[in-house]
Structure formats: structure tokens, C-alpha cells
Amino acid sequence: RQAGESVLRHPGGCGDDGFLQVLAEALVLTGIAMSVSGDSRPSSGACHEINHAFDLLYPKRAAAHGEQCGLGAAFAMYLRGAHEESAYMAEVLRRHGLPVLPEEIGFTVDEFVRAVEFAPETRPGRYTILEHLDLKTNQIKDIYADYVKAIGS
């Protein structure tokens, strides 16, 4: 959490040495967390499940790993009920020139909904907000519409 918060709250960008130092330190901290736990769970939640769903469902069209995970992270934050934090995350992603909506990486809303619905199947044994909520297609569509309003488009 400390690693993510430090990157999220830093006002700089990739051209800023201070930001790059914070980013490097965050990567080291997440590596340590994964090493201590013995797997990628500390750094691989719903955002990665959504990423893997894109890769599996649309292998020839998948976007960059980080773009898909960033979009997935902002949406997962919204699913957790952290709407203000989700909007802030979307704002930071935009500031860095990263996507926050599936259309920005070449996917339709229906394709995104399908990816979110399929995502829990990509990582058996994981328990994220996606498994907890066990959302159906229409629920995902409704929540996505609310997410879009909350983050502004």
C-alpha cells in the first residue's frame, strides 16, 4: 500500500527524477512484499485478473499490460466502494497519459463487461473484489456506467 500511495500521490511525471526515484522504490517494495509472501498476491488483484481476461479473450487486440492493469485498478477501486479514490486514481492515470476507459485501448463497453465477468476465472484460488461481489453482466454494465460518471470522461 505504501508503494502504491507514494507513486499515486507524487505530483511529478516520468521526466522528473524525484518521481522516477519514488517509482523505483515502490517497485522494490512490491518485489519485497511478493518475496515475503511467496507469490504475486500482494501486487496482483482484480486489476491483474481484468488484465489477464483481456489477454485471454482478445489475444490479438490486448493493450499493454500496464495500461490494462491501470484501467482495471481504477475500476476495481470503484467496485470496492472507494469512489473518490477511484476518481483520483483516474485523474492521476490521465495525467500520465494512461487510459481509464476501455474505449481508450480499443475495446467496447460490452467487451470490457465481458472481461470483468470472465476475470475471476483467470486466477483460480485468488479472492479479490471480483470474486467477493460475483457480479453478473447487467450489474457490471450498471456499475460501469456509474464509474464513467464518477471519473468524468
PDB file of C-alpha atoms in Angstrom:
ATOM      1  CA  ARG A   1       0.000   0.000   0.000  1.00  0.00           C
ATOM      2  CA  GLN A   2       2.820   2.388   0.882  1.00  0.00           C
ATOM      3  CA  ALA A   3       4.402   1.776  -2.516  1.00  0.00           C
ATOM      4  CA  GLY A   4       1.190   2.477  -4.396  1.00  0.00           C
ATOM      5  CA  GLU A   5       0.305   5.534  -2.353  1.00  0.00           C
ATOM      6  CA  SER A   6       3.745   7.068  -2.842  1.00  0.00           C
ATOM      7  CA  VAL A   7       3.504   6.778  -6.631  1.00  0.00           C
ATOM      8  CA  LEU A   8      -0.133   7.844  -6.738  1.00  0.00           C
ATOM      9  CA  ARG A   9       0.425  10.935  -4.581  1.00  0.00           C
ATOM     10  CA  HIS A  10       3.657  12.135  -6.238  1.00  0.00           C
ATOM     11  CA  PRO A  11       2.949  15.212  -8.358  1.00  0.00           C
ATOM     12  CA  GLY A  12       5.748  14.572 -10.862  1.00  0.00           C
ATOM     13  CA  GLY A  13       5.885  12.603 -14.062  1.00  0.00           C
ATOM     14  CA  CYS A  14       8.262  10.335 -15.926  1.00  0.00           C
ATOM     15  CA  GLY A  15      10.534  13.244 -16.812  1.00  0.00           C
ATOM     16  CA  ASP A  16      11.024  14.062 -13.130  1.00  0.00           C
ATOM     17  CA  ASP A  17      13.922  12.409 -11.281  1.00  0.00           C
ATOM     18  CA  GLY A  18      12.036  12.602  -7.982  1.00  0.00           C
ATOM     19  CA  PHE A  19       9.094  10.709  -9.456  1.00  0.00           C
ATOM     20  CA  LEU A  20      11.381   8.095 -11.000  1.00  0.00           C
ATOM     21  CA  GLN A  21      13.057   7.560  -7.611  1.00  0.00           C
ATOM     22  CA  VAL A  22       9.680   7.106  -5.901  1.00  0.00           C
ATOM     23  CA  LEU A  23       8.628   4.701  -8.675  1.00  0.00           C
ATOM     24  CA  ALA A  24      11.849   2.669  -8.360  1.00  0.00           C
ATOM     25  CA  GLU A  25      11.470   2.460  -4.580  1.00  0.00           C
ATOM     26  CA  ALA A  26       7.841   1.384  -4.988  1.00  0.00           C
ATOM     27  CA  LEU A  27       8.878  -1.395  -7.372  1.00  0.00           C
ATOM     28  CA  VAL A  28      11.470  -2.621  -4.855  1.00  0.00           C
ATOM     29  CA  LEU A  29       8.878  -2.578  -2.040  1.00  0.00           C
ATOM     30  CA  THR A  30       6.388  -4.582  -4.111  1.00  0.00           C
ATOM     31  CA  GLY A  31       9.139  -7.046  -5.002  1.00  0.00           C
ATOM     32  CA  ILE A  32       9.922  -7.481  -1.302  1.00  0.00           C
ATOM     33  CA  ALA A  33       6.223  -7.971  -0.498  1.00  0.00           C
ATOM     34  CA  MET A  34       5.947 -10.671  -3.162  1.00  0.00           C
ATOM     35  CA  SER A  35       9.137 -12.331  -1.957  1.00  0.00           C
ATOM     36  CA  VAL A  36       7.933 -12.409   1.652  1.00  0.00           C
ATOM     37  CA  SER A  37       4.529 -13.800   0.691  1.00  0.00           C
ATOM     38  CA  GLY A  38       5.975 -16.297  -1.764  1.00  0.00           C
ATOM     39  CA  ASP A  39       3.708 -15.282  -4.637  1.00  0.00           C
ATOM     40  CA  SER A  40       2.390 -12.286  -6.551  1.00  0.00           C
ATOM     41  CA  ARG A  41      -0.768 -11.780  -4.471  1.00  0.00           C
ATOM     42  CA  PRO A  42       0.393  -8.510  -2.857  1.00  0.00           C
ATOM     43  CA  SER A  43       0.703  -6.966  -6.318  1.00  0.00           C
ATOM     44  CA  SER A  44      -1.845  -8.908  -8.317  1.00  0.00           C
ATOM     45  CA  GLY A  45      -5.500  -8.428  -7.514  1.00  0.00           C
ATOM     46  CA  ALA A  46      -8.608  -7.665  -9.513  1.00  0.00           C
ATOM     47  CA  CYS A  47      -6.618  -5.342 -11.769  1.00  0.00           C
ATOM     48  CA  HIS A  48      -4.479  -8.253 -12.952  1.00  0.00           C
ATOM     49  CA  GLU A  49      -7.462 -10.552 -13.299  1.00  0.00           C
ATOM     50  CA  ILE A  50      -9.026  -7.996 -15.646  1.00  0.00           C
ATOM     51  CA  ASN A  51      -5.701  -7.701 -17.492  1.00  0.00           C
ATOM     52  CA  HIS A  52      -5.480 -11.480 -17.941  1.00  0.00           C
ATOM     53  CA  ALA A  53      -9.100 -11.581 -19.121  1.00  0.00           C
ATOM     54  CA  PHE A  54      -8.321  -9.037 -21.843  1.00  0.00           C
ATOM     55  CA  ASP A  55      -5.278 -11.101 -22.869  1.00  0.00           C
ATOM     56  CA  LEU A  56      -7.218 -14.378 -22.974  1.00  0.00           C
ATOM     57  CA  LEU A  57     -10.434 -13.118 -24.549  1.00  0.00           C
ATOM     58  CA  TYR A  58      -8.823 -10.757 -27.060  1.00  0.00           C
ATOM     59  CA  PRO A  59      -5.252 -12.033 -27.604  1.00  0.00           C
ATOM     60  CA  LYS A  60      -4.658 -10.184 -30.867  1.00  0.00           C
ATOM     61  CA  ARG A  61      -6.047  -6.895 -29.550  1.00  0.00           C
ATOM     62  CA  ALA A  62      -4.804  -6.717 -25.992  1.00  0.00           C
ATOM     63  CA  ALA A  63      -3.186  -3.428 -24.999  1.00  0.00           C
ATOM     64  CA  ALA A  64      -0.040  -3.013 -22.914  1.00  0.00           C
ATOM     65  CA  HIS A  65      -0.018  -4.826 -19.566  1.00  0.00           C
ATOM     66  CA  GLY A  66       0.298  -1.621 -17.555  1.00  0.00           C
ATOM     67  CA  GLU A  67      -2.490   0.116 -19.434  1.00  0.00           C
ATOM     68  CA  GLN A  68      -4.894  -2.758 -18.856  1.00  0.00           C
ATOM     69  CA  CYS A  69      -3.893  -3.080 -15.197  1.00  0.00           C
ATOM     70  CA  GLY A  70      -4.206   0.660 -14.564  1.00  0.00           C
ATOM     71  CA  LEU A  71      -7.680   0.741 -16.065  1.00  0.00           C
ATOM     72  CA  GLY A  72      -8.558  -2.394 -14.072  1.00  0.00           C
ATOM     73  CA  ALA A  73      -7.190  -0.889 -10.861  1.00  0.00           C
ATOM     74  CA  ALA A  74      -9.273   2.280 -11.155  1.00  0.00           C
ATOM     75  CA  PHE A  75     -12.397   0.214 -11.856  1.00  0.00           C
ATOM     76  CA  ALA A  76     -11.644  -2.247  -9.024  1.00  0.00           C
ATOM     77  CA  MET A  77     -11.200   0.672  -6.633  1.00  0.00           C
ATOM     78  CA  TYR A  78     -14.663   1.851  -7.662  1.00  0.00           C
ATOM     79  CA  LEU A  79     -16.063  -1.657  -7.089  1.00  0.00           C
ATOM     80  CA  ARG A  80     -14.680  -1.551  -3.540  1.00  0.00           C
ATOM     81  CA  GLY A  81     -16.837   1.497  -2.871  1.00  0.00           C
ATOM     82  CA  ALA A  82     -13.865   3.851  -2.834  1.00  0.00           C
ATOM     83  CA  HIS A  83     -15.395   6.204  -5.389  1.00  0.00           C
ATOM     84  CA  GLU A  84     -13.373   9.304  -4.544  1.00  0.00           C
ATOM     85  CA  GLU A  85     -10.142   7.307  -4.576  1.00  0.00           C
ATOM     86  CA  SER A  86     -11.127   5.749  -7.902  1.00  0.00           C
ATOM     87  CA  ALA A  87     -11.721   9.199  -9.402  1.00  0.00           C
ATOM     88  CA  TYR A  88      -8.368  10.392  -8.056  1.00  0.00           C
ATOM     89  CA  MET A  89      -6.640   7.316  -9.487  1.00  0.00           C
ATOM     90  CA  ALA A  90      -8.265   8.002 -12.863  1.00  0.00           C
ATOM     91  CA  GLU A  91      -7.091  11.616 -12.668  1.00  0.00           C
ATOM     92  CA  VAL A  92      -3.505  10.508 -11.994  1.00  0.00           C
ATOM     93  CA  LEU A  93      -3.613   7.922 -14.779  1.00  0.00           C
ATOM     94  CA  ARG A  94      -4.820  10.605 -17.180  1.00  0.00           C
ATOM     95  CA  ARG A  95      -2.082  12.985 -16.020  1.00  0.00           C
ATOM     96  CA  HIS A  96       0.441  10.327 -17.011  1.00  0.00           C
ATOM     97  CA  GLY A  97      -1.257   9.840 -20.386  1.00  0.00           C
ATOM     98  CA  LEU A  98      -2.727   6.459 -19.464  1.00  0.00           C
ATOM     99  CA  PRO A  99      -6.198   5.114 -20.254  1.00  0.00           C
ATOM    100  CA  VAL A 100      -9.055   4.909 -17.767  1.00  0.00           C
ATOM    101  CA  LEU A 101     -11.800   3.705 -20.110  1.00  0.00           C
ATOM    102  CA  PRO A 102     -11.794   0.585 -22.307  1.00  0.00           C
ATOM    103  CA  GLU A 103     -12.539   2.676 -25.398  1.00  0.00           C
ATOM    104  CA  GLU A 104      -9.149   4.329 -24.914  1.00  0.00           C
ATOM    105  CA  ILE A 105      -7.418   0.979 -25.535  1.00  0.00           C
ATOM    106  CA  GLY A 106      -9.666  -0.181 -28.350  1.00  0.00           C
ATOM    107  CA  PHE A 107     -12.374  -2.130 -26.516  1.00  0.00           C
ATOM    108  CA  THR A 108     -16.102  -1.601 -26.434  1.00  0.00           C
ATOM    109  CA  VAL A 109     -18.044  -1.342 -23.198  1.00  0.00           C
ATOM    110  CA  ASP A 110     -19.541  -4.794 -23.865  1.00  0.00           C
ATOM    111  CA  GLU A 111     -16.054  -6.268 -24.330  1.00  0.00           C
ATOM    112  CA  PHE A 112     -14.944  -4.685 -21.064  1.00  0.00           C
ATOM    113  CA  VAL A 113     -18.011  -6.044 -19.279  1.00  0.00           C
ATOM    114  CA  ARG A 114     -17.239  -9.495 -20.671  1.00  0.00           C
ATOM    115  CA  ALA A 115     -13.624  -9.196 -19.475  1.00  0.00           C
ATOM    116  CA  VAL A 116     -14.709  -8.167 -15.965  1.00  0.00           C
ATOM    117  CA  GLU A 117     -17.194 -11.041 -15.805  1.00  0.00           C
ATOM    118  CA  PHE A 118     -14.571 -13.544 -17.041  1.00  0.00           C
ATOM    119  CA  ALA A 119     -11.717 -12.122 -14.935  1.00  0.00           C
ATOM    120  CA  PRO A 120     -12.177 -14.324 -11.814  1.00  0.00           C
ATOM    121  CA  GLU A 121     -11.656 -17.418 -13.959  1.00  0.00           C
ATOM    122  CA  THR A 122      -8.156 -16.266 -14.901  1.00  0.00           C
ATOM    123  CA  ARG A 123      -6.608 -16.725 -11.446  1.00  0.00           C
ATOM    124  CA  PRO A 124      -8.091 -19.755  -9.669  1.00  0.00           C
ATOM    125  CA  GLY A 125      -7.585 -19.571  -5.938  1.00  0.00           C
ATOM    126  CA  ARG A 126      -7.459 -15.780  -5.819  1.00  0.00           C
ATOM    127  CA  TYR A 127     -10.047 -13.851  -3.887  1.00  0.00           C
ATOM    128  CA  THR A 128     -10.481 -10.257  -4.978  1.00  0.00           C
ATOM    129  CA  ILE A 129     -13.368  -7.814  -5.043  1.00  0.00           C
ATOM    130  CA  LEU A 130     -14.494  -9.543  -8.242  1.00  0.00           C
ATOM    131  CA  GLU A 131     -14.962 -12.900  -6.532  1.00  0.00           C
ATOM    132  CA  HIS A 132     -16.479 -11.221  -3.488  1.00  0.00           C
ATOM    133  CA  LEU A 133     -19.140  -9.366  -5.486  1.00  0.00           C
ATOM    134  CA  ASP A 134     -19.725 -12.153  -8.053  1.00  0.00           C
ATOM    135  CA  LEU A 135     -21.281  -9.669 -10.458  1.00  0.00           C
ATOM    136  CA  LYS A 136     -23.478 -10.631 -13.383  1.00  0.00           C
ATOM    137  CA  THR A 137     -23.444  -8.932 -16.790  1.00  0.00           C
ATOM    138  CA  ASN A 138     -26.184  -6.374 -16.112  1.00  0.00           C
ATOM    139  CA  GLN A 139     -24.703  -5.479 -12.725  1.00  0.00           C
ATOM    140  CA  ILE A 140     -21.297  -4.853 -14.301  1.00  0.00           C
ATOM    141  CA  LYS A 141     -22.887  -2.679 -17.017  1.00  0.00           C
ATOM    142  CA  ASP A 142     -24.722  -0.611 -14.406  1.00  0.00           C
ATOM    143  CA  ILE A 143     -21.658  -0.197 -12.196  1.00  0.00           C
ATOM    144  CA  TYR A 144     -19.522   0.670 -15.218  1.00  0.00           C
ATOM    145  CA  ALA A 145     -21.990   3.421 -16.191  1.00  0.00           C
ATOM    146  CA  ASP A 146     -21.750   4.800 -12.646  1.00  0.00           C
ATOM    147  CA  TYR A 147     -17.933   4.555 -12.772  1.00  0.00           C
ATOM    148  CA  VAL A 148     -17.824   6.573 -16.001  1.00  0.00           C
ATOM    149  CA  LYS A 149     -19.966   9.303 -14.419  1.00  0.00           C
ATOM    150  CA  ALA A 150     -17.817   9.297 -11.271  1.00  0.00           C
ATOM    151  CA  ILE A 151     -14.476   9.680 -13.040  1.00  0.00           C
ATOM    152  CA  GLY A 152     -15.700  12.041 -15.745  1.00  0.00           C
ATOM    153  CA  SER A 153     -14.897  11.266 -19.358  1.00  0.00           C
TER     154      SER A 153
END
